[in-house]
Short mmCIF file of C-alpha atoms in Angstrom, two decimals:
data_model
loop_
_atom_site.label_atom_id
_atom_site.label_comp_id
_atom_site.label_asym_id
_atom_site.label_seq_id
_atom_site.Cartn_x
_atom_site.Cartn_y
_atom_site.Cartn_z
CA MET A 207 -8.21 -70.59 11.08
CA PRO A 208 -11.45 -69.87 9.18
CA ARG A 209 -10.96 -69.81 5.41
CA ARG A 210 -12.49 -66.37 5.02
CA VAL A 211 -9.75 -64.82 7.21
CA ARG A 212 -6.80 -66.21 5.21
CA PRO A 213 -7.25 -64.04 2.09
CA ILE A 214 -7.53 -60.95 4.29
CA LEU A 215 -4.30 -61.77 6.12
CA ALA A 216 -2.58 -62.49 2.82
CA ALA A 217 -3.66 -59.11 1.45
CA LEU A 218 -2.48 -57.35 4.58
CA SER A 219 0.89 -59.06 4.37
CA LEU A 220 1.30 -57.76 0.80
CA LEU A 221 0.56 -54.22 2.00
CA VAL A 222 2.79 -54.34 5.04
CA ALA A 223 5.82 -56.02 3.49
CA PRO A 224 6.85 -53.14 1.18
CA LEU A 225 6.53 -50.69 4.08
CA ALA A 226 8.78 -52.82 6.25
CA LEU A 227 11.43 -53.01 3.51
CA ALA A 228 11.28 -49.34 2.50
CA ALA A 229 14.37 -47.28 3.27
CA PRO A 230 13.90 -44.48 5.78
CA SER A 231 13.26 -41.11 4.14
CA ALA A 232 16.21 -38.77 3.91
CA ALA A 233 16.34 -35.84 6.32
CA PRO A 234 15.40 -32.54 4.66
CA SER A 235 18.26 -30.31 3.59
CA PRO A 236 19.14 -27.65 6.18
CA TYR A 237 18.98 -25.14 3.34
CA ALA A 238 15.45 -26.21 2.47
CA LEU A 239 14.47 -25.70 6.12
CA LEU A 240 16.09 -22.27 6.09
CA ALA A 241 14.29 -21.34 2.85
CA ALA A 242 10.96 -22.40 4.37
CA THR A 243 11.58 -20.26 7.45
CA GLU A 244 12.54 -17.29 5.28
CA ALA A 245 9.22 -17.66 3.47
CA ARG A 246 7.38 -17.57 6.82
CA VAL A 247 9.29 -14.56 8.08
CA ALA A 248 8.92 -12.67 4.79
CA ALA A 249 5.14 -13.16 4.90
CA ILE A 250 4.86 -12.13 8.55
CA GLY A 251 7.20 -9.16 8.17
CA PHE A 252 5.34 -7.85 5.13
CA ARG A 253 1.99 -8.18 6.90
CA LEU A 254 3.16 -6.49 10.11
CA THR A 255 4.92 -3.58 8.41
CA THR A 256 2.29 -2.72 5.82
CA ALA A 257 -0.85 -3.21 7.92
CA ASN A 258 0.61 -0.97 10.66
CA ALA A 259 2.19 1.65 8.40
CA ALA A 260 -0.12 4.41 9.64
CA TRP A 261 1.32 4.00 13.16
CA CYS A 262 4.95 4.16 12.09
CA PRO A 263 6.74 7.53 12.14
CA VAL A 264 9.31 6.30 9.60
CA ARG A 265 8.27 4.31 6.53
CA GLN A 266 10.05 2.61 3.66
CA PRO A 267 9.00 0.75 0.50
CA GLN A 268 7.95 -2.79 1.27
CA PHE A 269 8.03 -5.27 -1.61
CA GLY A 270 7.38 -8.46 0.35
CA TRP A 271 10.66 -10.19 -0.41
CA MET A 272 13.80 -11.40 1.27
CA TRP A 273 17.21 -11.43 -0.40
CA GLY A 274 19.72 -14.23 -0.78
CA ASP A 275 23.32 -14.29 -1.94
CA PRO A 276 25.59 -17.15 -3.10
CA ARG A 277 28.34 -15.57 -1.01
CA LEU A 278 26.56 -16.71 2.13
CA TYR A 279 27.58 -20.32 1.50
CA GLU A 280 30.92 -22.09 1.45
CA ALA A 281 32.03 -23.03 -2.06
CA ASP A 282 31.65 -26.77 -1.43
CA ARG A 283 28.02 -26.35 -0.28
CA ARG A 284 26.95 -23.59 -2.66
CA VAL A 285 25.26 -25.79 -5.27
CA GLU A 286 23.26 -27.61 -2.58
CA ALA A 287 22.26 -24.33 -0.94
CA LEU A 288 21.18 -22.63 -4.17
CA ALA A 289 19.14 -25.68 -5.14
CA ALA A 290 16.91 -25.08 -2.11
CA TYR A 291 15.88 -21.79 -3.77
CA ARG A 292 15.82 -23.18 -7.32
CA ALA A 293 18.61 -20.69 -8.07
CA ASP A 294 21.25 -21.54 -10.67
CA ASP A 295 23.27 -18.30 -10.83
CA ALA A 296 26.28 -18.43 -8.52
CA ASN A 297 27.30 -14.81 -9.13
CA HIS A 298 24.31 -12.59 -8.42
CA ALA A 299 22.12 -11.86 -5.41
CA PHE A 300 18.73 -13.49 -5.76
CA VAL A 301 15.17 -13.44 -4.44
CA ALA A 302 15.12 -15.85 -1.48
CA ALA A 303 11.50 -15.48 -0.32
CA ILE A 304 8.29 -13.83 -1.49
CA ALA A 305 5.30 -12.94 0.69
CA PRO A 306 1.88 -13.96 -0.67
CA GLY A 307 -0.14 -10.99 -1.89
CA SER A 308 2.90 -8.71 -1.97
CA PRO A 309 4.12 -6.51 -4.83
CA ALA A 310 6.91 -9.03 -5.47
CA ALA A 311 4.34 -11.80 -5.88
CA GLY A 312 2.05 -9.67 -8.03
CA ALA A 313 4.84 -8.64 -10.37
CA GLY A 314 5.64 -12.24 -11.22
CA LEU A 315 8.98 -12.59 -9.43
CA SER A 316 9.96 -16.10 -8.45
CA VAL A 317 12.11 -17.43 -5.63
CA GLY A 318 15.56 -18.02 -7.07
CA ASP A 319 15.44 -15.20 -9.64
CA PRO A 320 18.89 -13.57 -9.87
CA VAL A 321 18.87 -9.77 -9.80
CA LYS A 322 21.44 -8.20 -12.13
CA ALA A 323 20.48 -4.52 -11.99
CA ILE A 324 18.26 -2.18 -9.97
CA ASP A 325 16.83 0.78 -11.90
CA LEU A 326 19.45 0.34 -14.65
CA ALA A 327 22.28 0.55 -12.09
CA PRO A 328 24.49 -2.37 -11.09
CA VAL A 329 23.50 -4.12 -7.89
CA PRO A 330 25.59 -2.55 -5.10
CA ASP A 331 28.40 -4.82 -4.00
CA GLY A 332 28.65 -3.67 -0.38
CA GLU A 333 31.71 -2.86 1.66
CA GLY A 334 34.10 -5.35 3.18
CA ASP A 335 34.07 -9.12 2.94
CA HIS A 336 31.18 -9.88 5.29
CA PRO A 337 28.88 -12.49 3.69
CA PHE A 338 25.87 -10.19 4.11
CA ALA A 339 27.66 -7.08 2.75
CA ARG A 340 25.91 -7.14 -0.61
CA ILE A 341 22.47 -7.82 0.87
CA THR A 342 22.95 -5.02 3.39
CA ALA A 343 23.87 -2.61 0.58
CA ILE A 344 20.82 -3.66 -1.45
CA GLU A 345 18.49 -3.23 1.52
CA ALA A 346 19.94 0.21 2.33
CA LYS A 347 19.64 1.37 -1.28
CA ILE A 348 16.01 0.31 -1.56
CA ALA A 349 15.00 1.54 1.91
CA ALA A 350 16.25 5.05 1.02
CA ARG A 351 13.83 5.33 -1.91
CA PRO A 352 10.39 6.99 -1.63
CA ALA A 353 7.99 4.57 0.00
CA ASN A 354 5.68 4.34 -3.02
CA ALA A 355 8.11 4.81 -5.94
CA PRO A 356 8.14 2.07 -8.61
CA LEU A 357 11.30 0.01 -8.95
CA ASP A 358 12.73 -1.76 -12.00
CA LEU A 359 14.63 -5.01 -11.58
CA HIS A 360 16.64 -6.75 -14.30
CA VAL A 361 16.48 -10.43 -13.50
CA GLY A 362 17.79 -13.61 -15.16
CA GLY A 363 17.27 -13.97 -18.89
CA GLY A 364 17.29 -10.21 -19.43
CA GLN A 365 13.75 -9.82 -18.12
CA LEU A 366 12.71 -6.39 -16.81
CA ILE A 367 10.19 -6.42 -13.97
CA ARG A 368 8.60 -3.26 -12.58
CA LEU A 369 7.25 -3.32 -9.03
CA THR A 370 5.31 -0.70 -7.10
CA PRO A 371 5.88 -1.10 -3.36
CA VAL A 372 3.50 -0.70 -0.45
CA PRO A 373 4.56 1.84 2.20
CA GLY A 374 5.38 0.10 5.45
CA CYS A 375 7.18 0.51 8.74
CA ALA A 376 10.92 0.92 8.22
CA SER A 377 12.45 -2.53 8.75
CA ASP A 378 13.92 -5.35 6.74
CA PHE A 379 13.94 -8.99 7.82
CA ARG A 380 16.49 -11.77 7.79
CA VAL A 381 16.84 -15.33 9.05
CA GLU A 382 20.06 -16.79 10.43
CA ALA A 383 20.74 -20.51 10.62
CA LYS A 384 21.24 -20.60 14.37
CA ASP A 385 19.60 -23.18 16.62
CA LYS A 386 19.20 -20.87 19.62
CA PRO A 387 15.60 -19.54 19.83
CA GLY A 388 16.31 -15.82 19.63
CA ALA A 389 15.87 -12.64 17.60
CA VAL A 390 17.32 -9.14 17.62
CA ALA A 391 16.60 -5.69 16.18
CA ASP A 392 19.26 -3.12 15.33
CA GLY A 393 17.13 -0.12 14.33
CA ARG A 394 16.61 -1.03 10.67
CA LEU A 395 16.73 -4.82 10.64
CA VAL A 396 14.92 -7.67 12.40
CA LEU A 397 17.08 -10.78 12.56
CA VAL A 398 15.31 -14.05 13.42
CA ASN A 399 17.11 -17.28 14.29
CA GLN A 400 15.98 -20.55 12.73
CA GLY A 401 15.69 -21.92 16.28
CA LEU A 402 13.06 -19.32 17.17
CA ALA A 403 10.88 -20.27 14.20
CA ASP A 404 11.24 -23.93 15.14
CA PHE A 405 10.28 -23.14 18.74
CA THR A 406 7.04 -21.29 17.99
CA ALA A 407 3.81 -23.25 17.92
CA ASP A 408 2.39 -21.46 14.86
CA ASP A 409 2.70 -18.35 12.69
CA ALA A 410 0.77 -16.22 15.18
CA GLU A 411 3.34 -16.92 17.89
CA LEU A 412 6.20 -16.31 15.46
CA ALA A 413 4.50 -13.04 14.51
CA ALA A 414 4.39 -12.12 18.21
CA ALA A 415 8.15 -12.58 18.52
CA ILE A 416 8.80 -10.64 15.30
CA ALA A 417 6.38 -7.88 16.33
CA HIS A 418 8.36 -7.42 19.55
CA GLU A 419 11.57 -6.85 17.57
CA LEU A 420 9.79 -4.64 15.05
CA ALA A 421 8.47 -2.56 17.96
CA HIS A 422 12.07 -1.94 19.07
CA ASN A 423 12.79 -0.46 15.63
CA ILE A 424 9.59 1.59 15.47
CA LEU A 425 10.28 3.08 18.91
CA ARG A 426 13.94 3.79 17.99
CA HIS A 427 15.18 1.96 21.06
CA ARG A 428 18.77 1.48 19.91
CA ALA A 429 19.19 5.16 19.12
CA ARG A 430 17.45 6.25 22.31
CA LEU A 431 19.55 3.92 24.46
CA ASP A 432 22.73 5.16 22.80
CA ALA A 433 21.65 8.76 23.39
CA ALA A 434 21.08 7.89 27.06
CA GLY A 435 24.66 6.60 27.29
CA VAL A 436 23.88 3.06 28.44
CA ASP A 437 26.62 0.53 29.05
CA ARG A 438 26.41 -2.21 26.41
CA GLY A 439 29.09 -4.32 28.07
CA LEU A 440 28.96 -6.21 31.33
CA GLY A 441 27.55 -3.14 33.06
CA LYS A 442 24.28 -3.40 31.13
CA GLN A 443 23.07 -5.97 33.68
CA PHE A 444 23.19 -3.49 36.57
CA GLY A 445 21.89 -0.17 37.80
CA ARG A 446 20.69 2.53 35.43
CA SER A 447 21.66 0.69 32.24
CA ALA A 448 19.70 -2.42 33.21
CA ARG A 449 16.70 -0.29 34.16
CA LEU A 450 16.69 1.53 30.80
CA PHE A 451 17.07 -1.68 28.83
CA ARG A 452 14.20 -3.18 30.81
CA GLN A 453 12.05 -0.12 30.03
CA THR A 454 12.56 -0.64 26.30
CA GLU A 455 11.60 -4.30 26.66
CA VAL A 456 8.35 -3.35 28.39
CA GLU A 457 7.61 -0.77 25.67
CA ALA A 458 8.28 -3.28 22.90
CA ASP A 459 6.03 -5.82 24.59
CA ARG A 460 3.19 -3.33 24.84
CA LEU A 461 3.45 -2.14 21.23
CA SER A 462 3.84 -5.69 19.87
CA VAL A 463 0.30 -6.60 20.95
CA TRP A 464 -1.08 -3.65 19.01
CA LEU A 465 1.00 -4.55 15.97
CA LEU A 466 -0.47 -8.05 16.06
CA ALA A 467 -3.99 -6.67 16.29
CA GLY A 468 -3.37 -4.14 13.51
CA ALA A 469 -2.16 -6.90 11.18
CA GLY A 470 -5.08 -9.21 11.92
CA TYR A 471 -3.26 -11.65 14.20
CA ASP A 472 -4.69 -12.78 17.53
CA PRO A 473 -3.35 -10.31 20.15
CA GLY A 474 -3.40 -13.16 22.66
CA ALA A 475 -0.59 -14.85 20.73
CA ALA A 476 1.92 -12.55 22.45
CA ALA A 477 1.09 -13.86 25.93
CA ARG A 478 1.10 -17.44 24.67
CA PHE A 479 4.50 -17.07 23.06
CA TRP A 480 6.18 -15.41 26.05
CA SER A 481 4.62 -17.91 28.46
CA ASN A 482 6.11 -20.77 26.45
CA PHE A 483 9.41 -18.96 25.96
CA GLY A 484 9.71 -18.14 29.65
CA GLN A 485 9.32 -21.82 30.55
CA ARG A 486 11.45 -23.28 27.75
CA LYS A 487 14.06 -25.93 28.40
CA GLY A 488 17.59 -24.60 28.60
CA ARG A 489 16.56 -21.11 29.67
CA PRO A 490 19.02 -19.20 31.89
CA LEU A 491 18.82 -20.07 35.57
CA PHE A 492 18.77 -16.44 36.62
CA GLN A 493 16.64 -13.70 35.09
CA ALA A 494 18.70 -10.97 33.39
CA GLY A 495 18.19 -7.52 34.84
CA THR A 496 17.62 -6.14 31.36
CA HIS A 497 14.32 -8.02 30.90
CA PRO A 498 11.16 -8.38 32.97
CA GLY A 499 10.33 -11.78 34.44
CA TRP A 500 8.20 -13.94 32.18
CA ARG A 501 5.21 -14.00 34.54
CA ASP A 502 5.15 -10.20 34.78
CA ARG A 503 5.61 -10.04 31.04
CA VAL A 504 2.67 -12.35 30.34
CA ALA A 505 0.41 -10.46 32.77
CA ALA A 506 1.23 -7.14 31.06
CA LEU A 507 0.64 -8.63 27.60
CA GLU A 508 -2.72 -10.04 28.67
CA ALA A 509 -3.68 -6.63 30.06
CA GLU A 510 -2.74 -4.96 26.76
CA ALA A 511 -4.80 -7.50 24.81
CA ALA A 512 -7.75 -6.82 27.12
CA THR A 513 -7.44 -3.09 26.40
CA ILE A 514 -7.58 -3.82 22.68
CA ALA A 515 -10.60 -6.09 23.11
CA ALA A 516 -12.40 -3.39 25.10
CA ALA A 517 -11.68 -0.77 22.43
CA ARG A 518 -13.02 -3.06 19.74
CA ALA A 519 -16.13 -3.88 21.76
CA ALA A 520 -16.79 -0.14 22.15
CA GLY A 521 -16.32 0.44 18.43
CA GLN A 522 -13.26 2.63 19.00
CA PRO A 523 -10.42 2.79 16.48
CA LEU A 524 -7.21 1.15 17.62
CA HIS A 525 -4.27 3.42 18.32
CA PRO A 526 -1.19 2.31 20.26
CA PRO A 527 -0.34 4.40 23.32
CA LEU A 528 3.42 4.66 22.63
CA VAL A 529 4.00 5.53 18.98
CA ASP A 530 3.14 9.24 19.21
CA ALA A 531 5.25 10.15 22.23
CA PRO A 532 7.35 7.41 23.86
CA PRO A 533 8.23 8.28 27.47
CA PRO A 534 11.79 9.46 28.14
CA LEU A 535 14.35 6.77 28.91
CA GLU A 536 15.11 7.98 32.42
#
């Protein structure tokens, strides 16, 4: 072996040896992963609701946060869970996520801050023993306030922080630690599974999925379906109930593309997301009657994005076709 090669090999062996002996890195805490997803969803939710506020018939104050609660975690995992948020108060609800550029960020709140009072009143405790009872009560209390009214929070250490919200579409956002890639809207809340965030290729695709659920809330689909007397049991898959559910899915798809555009996301992300979702591994073998087929869905989303592109090319202001007068559910 030539002499000049030996020193190089010796140097390489010194570099490689420590790597070979190094212990494998520990897997990230599931609570840290959940906290990271909550940060993503809080940012996307704040952007979608505030940028599209002019299109929403019902608005609420948006602060750009997401709430956490020690009660969500079993006692033997609580310290580990709170550490993911840098929270050290095991008694009070706390700030779990903050959207960049939001009132919560501008006021100096930090993730992990415990909230001990809202406008000099104790934080509502909620009804029943459901883990989310206190968060639900907090969200309802704040959503009922005027959309631009300042809010005072008493946080840890006796600090008083005043925040002035941005009016936005009426919805709050939550993340659940479920592996299934899914999301749901109940009229006032958008609930996103951890598995859905993991499935999406980027924030634009996650925004497309969240915009679809937000569109359900904006268009009052739950209330309109209830008023139409749909069957929410096994009968929802058939006949009139299935047809009405499918109509709301089509409406939410259409509006979601406009919500993406209004918030500065690529409208084409909706078609990309639903194309990937429709072809995912583990999807149901048979298409539910309550939802359009994924190919039809993607074609309709692409058509909606083309309509938006044409309006922009013509210098026309964007205005969704459904928010003013949704068609009857019949």
